[in-house]
XYZ file of N, CA and C in Angstrom:
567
model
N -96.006 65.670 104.477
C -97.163 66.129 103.731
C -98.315 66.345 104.723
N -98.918 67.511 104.351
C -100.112 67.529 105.694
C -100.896 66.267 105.212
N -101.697 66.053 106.318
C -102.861 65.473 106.649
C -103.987 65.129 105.348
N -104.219 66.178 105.065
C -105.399 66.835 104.292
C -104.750 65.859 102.555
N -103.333 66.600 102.401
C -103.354 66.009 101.120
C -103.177 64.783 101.401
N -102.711 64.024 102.081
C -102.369 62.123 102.410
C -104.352 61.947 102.050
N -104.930 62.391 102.905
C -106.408 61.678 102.834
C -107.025 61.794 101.254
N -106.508 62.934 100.684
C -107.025 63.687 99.382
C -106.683 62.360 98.336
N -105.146 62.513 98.621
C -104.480 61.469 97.909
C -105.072 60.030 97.865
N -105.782 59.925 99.026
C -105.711 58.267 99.392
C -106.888 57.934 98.939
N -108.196 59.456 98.901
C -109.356 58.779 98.310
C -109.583 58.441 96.652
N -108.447 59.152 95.990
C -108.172 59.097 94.586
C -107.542 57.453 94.411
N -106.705 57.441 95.387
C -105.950 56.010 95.048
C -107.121 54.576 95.299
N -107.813 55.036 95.854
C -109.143 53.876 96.359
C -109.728 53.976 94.505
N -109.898 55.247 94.006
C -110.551 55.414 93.235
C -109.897 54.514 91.669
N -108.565 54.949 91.854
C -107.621 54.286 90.745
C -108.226 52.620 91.223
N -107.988 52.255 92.172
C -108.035 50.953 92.649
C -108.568 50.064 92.482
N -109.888 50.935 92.249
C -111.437 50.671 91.803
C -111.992 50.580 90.481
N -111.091 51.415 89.878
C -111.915 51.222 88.220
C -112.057 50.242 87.361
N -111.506 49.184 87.362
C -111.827 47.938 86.997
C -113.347 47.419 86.966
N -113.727 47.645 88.144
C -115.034 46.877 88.418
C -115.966 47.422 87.690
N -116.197 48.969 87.974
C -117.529 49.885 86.710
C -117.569 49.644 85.265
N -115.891 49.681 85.620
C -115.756 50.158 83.554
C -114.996 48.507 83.313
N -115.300 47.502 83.521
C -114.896 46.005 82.848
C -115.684 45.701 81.749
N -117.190 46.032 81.978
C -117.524 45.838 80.598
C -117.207 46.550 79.360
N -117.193 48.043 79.631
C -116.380 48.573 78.443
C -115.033 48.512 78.176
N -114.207 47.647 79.055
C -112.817 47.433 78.632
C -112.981 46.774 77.722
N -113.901 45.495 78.504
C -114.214 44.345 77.671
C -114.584 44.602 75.781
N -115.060 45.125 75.719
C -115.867 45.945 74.948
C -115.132 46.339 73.449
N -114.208 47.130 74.137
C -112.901 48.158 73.318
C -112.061 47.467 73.223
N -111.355 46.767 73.678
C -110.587 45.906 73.596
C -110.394 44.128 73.496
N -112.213 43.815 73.373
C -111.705 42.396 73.347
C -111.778 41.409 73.885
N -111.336 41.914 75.061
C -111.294 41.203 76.456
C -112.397 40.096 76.846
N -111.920 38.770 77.250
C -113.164 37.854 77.571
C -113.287 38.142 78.700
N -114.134 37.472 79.264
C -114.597 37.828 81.459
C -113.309 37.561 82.194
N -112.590 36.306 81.250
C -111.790 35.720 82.138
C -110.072 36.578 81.692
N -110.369 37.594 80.962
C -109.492 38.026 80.087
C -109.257 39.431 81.439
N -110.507 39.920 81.665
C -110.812 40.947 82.757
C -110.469 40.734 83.698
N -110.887 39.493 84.380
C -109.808 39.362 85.504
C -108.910 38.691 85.744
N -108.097 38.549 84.354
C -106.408 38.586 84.801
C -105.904 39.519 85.272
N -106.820 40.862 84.942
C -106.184 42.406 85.063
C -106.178 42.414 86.385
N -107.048 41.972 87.369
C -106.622 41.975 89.060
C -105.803 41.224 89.035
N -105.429 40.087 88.287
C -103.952 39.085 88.939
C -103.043 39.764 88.472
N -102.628 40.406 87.623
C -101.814 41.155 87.460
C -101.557 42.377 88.621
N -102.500 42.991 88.685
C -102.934 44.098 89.912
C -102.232 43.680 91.396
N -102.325 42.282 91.680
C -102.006 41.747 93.223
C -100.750 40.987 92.440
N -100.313 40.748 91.803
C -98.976 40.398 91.325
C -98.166 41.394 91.236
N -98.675 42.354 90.506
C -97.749 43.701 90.892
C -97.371 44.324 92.698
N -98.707 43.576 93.310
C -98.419 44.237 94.644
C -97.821 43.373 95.408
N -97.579 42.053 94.993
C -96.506 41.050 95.428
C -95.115 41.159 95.548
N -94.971 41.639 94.505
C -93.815 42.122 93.710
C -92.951 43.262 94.317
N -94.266 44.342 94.717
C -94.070 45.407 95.800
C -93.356 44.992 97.150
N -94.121 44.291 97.468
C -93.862 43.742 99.065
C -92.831 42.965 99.109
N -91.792 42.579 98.323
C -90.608 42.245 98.115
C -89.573 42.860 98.060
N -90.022 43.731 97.191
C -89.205 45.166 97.044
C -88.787 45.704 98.351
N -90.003 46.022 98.627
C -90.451 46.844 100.027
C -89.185 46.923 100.901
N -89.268 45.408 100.608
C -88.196 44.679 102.130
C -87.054 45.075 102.151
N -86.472 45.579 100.853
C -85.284 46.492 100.280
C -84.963 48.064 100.601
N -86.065 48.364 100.044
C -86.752 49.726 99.782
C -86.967 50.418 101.232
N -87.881 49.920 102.104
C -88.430 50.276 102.951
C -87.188 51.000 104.193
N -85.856 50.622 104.016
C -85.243 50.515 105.003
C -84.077 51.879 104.565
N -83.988 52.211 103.406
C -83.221 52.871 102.960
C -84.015 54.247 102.804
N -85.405 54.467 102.613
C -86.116 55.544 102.493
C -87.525 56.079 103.453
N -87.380 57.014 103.604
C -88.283 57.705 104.202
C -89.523 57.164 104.283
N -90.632 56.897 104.640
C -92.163 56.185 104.511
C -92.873 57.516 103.469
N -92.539 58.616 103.659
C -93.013 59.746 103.160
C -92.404 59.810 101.252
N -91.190 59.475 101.514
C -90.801 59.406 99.698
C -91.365 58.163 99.401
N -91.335 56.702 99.833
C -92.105 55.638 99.190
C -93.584 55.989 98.933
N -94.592 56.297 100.078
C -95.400 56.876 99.271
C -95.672 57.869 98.070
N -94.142 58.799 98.298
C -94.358 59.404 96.941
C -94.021 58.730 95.603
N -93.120 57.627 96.054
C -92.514 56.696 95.125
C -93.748 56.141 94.237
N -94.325 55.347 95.817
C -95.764 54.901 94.756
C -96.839 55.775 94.623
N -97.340 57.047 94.387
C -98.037 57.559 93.874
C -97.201 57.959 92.535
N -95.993 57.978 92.069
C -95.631 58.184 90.977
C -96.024 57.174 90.220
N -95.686 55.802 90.733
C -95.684 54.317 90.068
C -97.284 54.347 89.681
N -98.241 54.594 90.198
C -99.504 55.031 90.083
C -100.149 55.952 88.704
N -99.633 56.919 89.286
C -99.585 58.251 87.836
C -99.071 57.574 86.343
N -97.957 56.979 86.413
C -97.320 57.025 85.275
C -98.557 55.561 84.534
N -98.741 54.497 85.750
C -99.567 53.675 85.469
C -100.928 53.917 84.388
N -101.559 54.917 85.731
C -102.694 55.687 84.877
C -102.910 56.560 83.834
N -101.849 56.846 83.415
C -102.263 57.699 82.170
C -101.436 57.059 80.926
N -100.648 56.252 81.307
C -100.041 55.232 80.353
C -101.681 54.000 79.919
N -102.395 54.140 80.578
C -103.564 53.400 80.346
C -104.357 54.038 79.573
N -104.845 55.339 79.866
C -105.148 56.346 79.339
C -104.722 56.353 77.856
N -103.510 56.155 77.520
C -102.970 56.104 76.395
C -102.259 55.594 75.739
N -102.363 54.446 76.061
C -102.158 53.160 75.186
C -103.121 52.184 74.424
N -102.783 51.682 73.709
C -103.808 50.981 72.878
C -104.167 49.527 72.143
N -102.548 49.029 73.404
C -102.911 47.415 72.913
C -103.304 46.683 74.499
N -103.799 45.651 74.278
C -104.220 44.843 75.679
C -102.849 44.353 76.000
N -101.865 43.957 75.665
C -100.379 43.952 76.476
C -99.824 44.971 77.012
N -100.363 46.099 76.565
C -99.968 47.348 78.021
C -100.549 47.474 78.667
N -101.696 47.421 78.668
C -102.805 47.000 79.584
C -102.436 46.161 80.943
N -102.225 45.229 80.119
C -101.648 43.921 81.491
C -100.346 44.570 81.771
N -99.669 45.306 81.263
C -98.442 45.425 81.990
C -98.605 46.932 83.305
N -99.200 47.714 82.235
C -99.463 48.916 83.447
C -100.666 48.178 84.545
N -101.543 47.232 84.550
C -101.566 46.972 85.951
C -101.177 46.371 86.634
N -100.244 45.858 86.443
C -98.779 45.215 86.898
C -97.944 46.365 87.571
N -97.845 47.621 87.111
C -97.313 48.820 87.417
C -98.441 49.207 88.673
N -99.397 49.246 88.284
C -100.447 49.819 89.180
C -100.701 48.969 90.416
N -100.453 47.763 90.583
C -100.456 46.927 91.075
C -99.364 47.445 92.441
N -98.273 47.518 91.865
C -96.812 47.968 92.323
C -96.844 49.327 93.222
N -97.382 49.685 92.742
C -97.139 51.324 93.081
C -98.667 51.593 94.503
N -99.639 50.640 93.947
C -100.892 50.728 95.002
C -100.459 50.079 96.783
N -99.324 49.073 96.236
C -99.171 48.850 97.585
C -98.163 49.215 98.307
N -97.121 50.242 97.702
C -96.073 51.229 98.122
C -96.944 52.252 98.701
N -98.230 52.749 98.128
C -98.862 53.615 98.618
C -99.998 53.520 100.026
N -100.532 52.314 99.872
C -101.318 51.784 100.577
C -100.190 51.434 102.130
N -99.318 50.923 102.535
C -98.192 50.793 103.506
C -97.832 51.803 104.080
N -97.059 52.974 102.946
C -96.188 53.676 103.194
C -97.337 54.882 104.050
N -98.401 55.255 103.184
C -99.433 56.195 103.755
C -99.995 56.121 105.435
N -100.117 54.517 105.198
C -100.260 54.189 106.798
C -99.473 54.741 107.753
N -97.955 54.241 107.639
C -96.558 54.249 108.159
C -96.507 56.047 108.367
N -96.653 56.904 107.169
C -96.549 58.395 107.339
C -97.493 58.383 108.567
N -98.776 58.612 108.518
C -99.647 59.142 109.496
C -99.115 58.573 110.957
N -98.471 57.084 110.643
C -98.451 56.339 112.429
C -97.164 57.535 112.508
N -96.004 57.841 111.845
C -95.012 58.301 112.588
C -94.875 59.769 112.580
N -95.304 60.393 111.479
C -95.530 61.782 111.642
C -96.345 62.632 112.080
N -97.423 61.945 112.459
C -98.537 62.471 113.434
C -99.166 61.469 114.668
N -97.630 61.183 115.026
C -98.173 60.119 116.339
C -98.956 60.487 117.084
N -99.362 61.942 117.649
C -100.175 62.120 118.856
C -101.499 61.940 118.134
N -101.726 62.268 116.886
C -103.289 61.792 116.480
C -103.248 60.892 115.397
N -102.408 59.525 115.417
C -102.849 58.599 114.917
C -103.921 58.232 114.704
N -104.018 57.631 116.085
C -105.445 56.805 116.384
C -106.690 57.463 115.756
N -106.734 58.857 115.568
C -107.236 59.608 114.688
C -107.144 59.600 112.693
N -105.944 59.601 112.851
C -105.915 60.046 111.103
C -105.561 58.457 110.692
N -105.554 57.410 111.641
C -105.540 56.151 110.972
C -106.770 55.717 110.277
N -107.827 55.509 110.926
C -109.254 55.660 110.579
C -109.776 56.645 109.826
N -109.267 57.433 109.834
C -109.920 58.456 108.587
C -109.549 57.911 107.561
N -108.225 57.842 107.539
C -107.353 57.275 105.773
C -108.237 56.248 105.094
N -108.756 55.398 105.768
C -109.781 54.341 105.978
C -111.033 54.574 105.543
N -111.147 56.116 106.078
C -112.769 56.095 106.162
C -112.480 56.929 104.227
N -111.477 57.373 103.730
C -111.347 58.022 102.798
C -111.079 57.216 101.728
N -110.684 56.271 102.203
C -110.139 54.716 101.099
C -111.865 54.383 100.879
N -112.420 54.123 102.193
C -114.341 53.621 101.588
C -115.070 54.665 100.610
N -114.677 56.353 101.316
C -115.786 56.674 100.316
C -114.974 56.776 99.006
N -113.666 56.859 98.569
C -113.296 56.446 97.224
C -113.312 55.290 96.377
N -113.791 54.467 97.129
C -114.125 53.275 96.071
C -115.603 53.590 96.063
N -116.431 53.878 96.813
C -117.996 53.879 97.349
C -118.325 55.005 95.862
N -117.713 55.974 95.767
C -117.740 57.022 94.696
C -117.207 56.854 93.098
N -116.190 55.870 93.383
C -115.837 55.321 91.937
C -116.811 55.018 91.161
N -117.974 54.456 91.106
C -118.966 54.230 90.478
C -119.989 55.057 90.070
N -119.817 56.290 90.729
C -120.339 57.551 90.092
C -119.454 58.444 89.566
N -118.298 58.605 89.863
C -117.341 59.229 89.343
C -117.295 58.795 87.798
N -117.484 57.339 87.651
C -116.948 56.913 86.305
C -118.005 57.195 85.404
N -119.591 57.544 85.903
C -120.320 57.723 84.629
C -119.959 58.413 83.293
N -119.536 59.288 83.340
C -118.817 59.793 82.132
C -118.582 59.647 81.015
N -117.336 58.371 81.756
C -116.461 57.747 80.968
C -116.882 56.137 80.457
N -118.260 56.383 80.538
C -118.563 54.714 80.396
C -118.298 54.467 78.600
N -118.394 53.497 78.076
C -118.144 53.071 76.939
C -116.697 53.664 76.054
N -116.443 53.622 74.908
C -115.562 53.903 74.428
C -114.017 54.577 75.030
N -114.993 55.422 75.884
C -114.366 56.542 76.422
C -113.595 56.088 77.735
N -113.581 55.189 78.234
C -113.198 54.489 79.913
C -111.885 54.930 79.947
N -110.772 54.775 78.743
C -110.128 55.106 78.807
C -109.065 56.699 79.678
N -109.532 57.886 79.553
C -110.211 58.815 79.761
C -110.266 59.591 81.508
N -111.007 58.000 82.055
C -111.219 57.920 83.553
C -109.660 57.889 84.287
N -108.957 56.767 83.658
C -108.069 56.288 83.862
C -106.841 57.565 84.337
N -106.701 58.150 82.823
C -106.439 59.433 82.871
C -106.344 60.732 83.572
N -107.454 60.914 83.714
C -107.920 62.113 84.590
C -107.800 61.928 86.359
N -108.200 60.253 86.605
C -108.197 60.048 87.860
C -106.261 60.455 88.177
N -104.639 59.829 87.204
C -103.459 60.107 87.222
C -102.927 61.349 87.159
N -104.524 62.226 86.555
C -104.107 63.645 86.556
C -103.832 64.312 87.588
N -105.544 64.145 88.752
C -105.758 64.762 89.861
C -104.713 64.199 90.804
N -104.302 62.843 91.327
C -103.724 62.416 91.530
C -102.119 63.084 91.746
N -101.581 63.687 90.284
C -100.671 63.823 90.162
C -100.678 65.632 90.498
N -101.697 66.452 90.674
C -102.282 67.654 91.001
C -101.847 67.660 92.691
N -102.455 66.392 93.475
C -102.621 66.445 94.886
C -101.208 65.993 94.901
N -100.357 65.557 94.582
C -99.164 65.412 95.003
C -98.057 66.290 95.117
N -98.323 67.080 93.469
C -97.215 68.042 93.482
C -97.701 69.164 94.548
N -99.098 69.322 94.815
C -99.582 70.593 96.058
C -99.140 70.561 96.879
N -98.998 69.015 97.544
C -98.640 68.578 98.568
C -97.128 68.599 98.911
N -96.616 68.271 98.156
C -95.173 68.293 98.239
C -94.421 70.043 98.438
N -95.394 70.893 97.564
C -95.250 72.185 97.758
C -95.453 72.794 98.474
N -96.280 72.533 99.099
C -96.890 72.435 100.599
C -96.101 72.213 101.631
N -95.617 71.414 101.501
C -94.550 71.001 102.338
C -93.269 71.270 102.793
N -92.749 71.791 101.216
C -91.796 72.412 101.321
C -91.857 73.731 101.659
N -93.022 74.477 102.010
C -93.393 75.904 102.168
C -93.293 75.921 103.656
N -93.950 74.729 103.964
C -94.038 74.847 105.587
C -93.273 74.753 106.432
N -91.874 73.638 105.594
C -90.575 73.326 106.022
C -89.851 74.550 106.242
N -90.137 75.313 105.096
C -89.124 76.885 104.746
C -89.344 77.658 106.278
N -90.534 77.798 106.202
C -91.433 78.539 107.022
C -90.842 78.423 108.342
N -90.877 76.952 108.934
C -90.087 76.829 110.119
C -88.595 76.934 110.478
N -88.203 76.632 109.173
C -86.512 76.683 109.568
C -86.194 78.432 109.870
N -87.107 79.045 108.996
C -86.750 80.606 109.466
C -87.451 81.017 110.627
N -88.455 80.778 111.072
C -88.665 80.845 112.771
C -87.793 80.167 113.139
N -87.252 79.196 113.071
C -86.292 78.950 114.076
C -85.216 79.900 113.908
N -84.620 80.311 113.042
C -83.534 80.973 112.781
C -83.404 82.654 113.171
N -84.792 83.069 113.768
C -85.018 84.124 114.237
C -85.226 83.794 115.756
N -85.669 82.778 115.720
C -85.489 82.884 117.522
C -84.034 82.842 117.945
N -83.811 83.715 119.307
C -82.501 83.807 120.171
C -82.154 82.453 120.360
């Protein structure tokens, strides 16, 4: 995947990552939720990414760094808009359990792409990914005005949309560029 969509991708995933914190009081709100009810939803969140990193140890060895990240930006998507549209607080806790899962397939694997597929400018696109992870959480909190009250739901949504927009580009992308080269090669003597 180029460059461009990994960073695109990664500032959305800061953003998924993030929505908890703006919109807790209107979870709270719509659903119920006590303070301490709110943040089970991060123990769930780092339980899911526990859970990941177990996996991983499986996972990691049999597949590409480039499909696990796509793995977990799916685990992500399906997370977020299953939030989006669901309507009891037990899916709730379970999709960020999902989200949880899928954030740290993405968060690893994204790293791992840039160190091995663009080794000569790592040291470069490592720190960016970084610098794109800050301003997507840094922006989550304006991003979400919108969707404040009733509506939070919504955020959730739209953030699994774009998300799921920069992936399939990317992947198309990819496969265009792949095409692209195998037939220069196939024309050179």
């Amino acid at each position: 995947m180029h460059p461009a969509f990994l960073f695109a991708g990664f500032f959305f995933f800061a953003v998924s990552y993030n929505l908890l914190g703006p919109l807790a009081t209107n979870i709270m709100q719509t659903t119920g939720l006590s303070l301490s009810g709110s943040g089970s939803l991060v123990s769930f969140q780092q339980m899911g990414a526990l859970i990941s990193m177990a996996v991983s140890l499986l996972v990691m060895k049999r597949l590409k760094q480039g499909s696990v990240m796509k793995l977990g930006y799916l685990f992500l998507i399906i997370a977020l808009v299953s939030i989006a549209l669901s309507s009891t607080t037990s899916a709730l806790f379970f999709f960020y359990l999902v989200l949880g899962f899928g954030s740290f397939l993405v968060d690893s694997a994204s790293n791992a792409t840039l160190a091995s597929e663009y080794y000569e400018k790592r040291s470069l696109y490592i720190p960016l990914l970084h610098f794109c992870y800050s301003i997507g959480a840094i922006a989550t909190g304006y991003l979400i005005l919108p969707f404040k009250g009733a509506s939070w739901r919504w955020a959730y949504g739209l953030v699994g949309a774009v998300m799921a927009i920069i992936l399939v580009t990317g992947s198309v992308h990819r496969h265009a560029t792949q095409k692209q080269n195998r037939e220069k090669r196939d024309e050179e003597p």
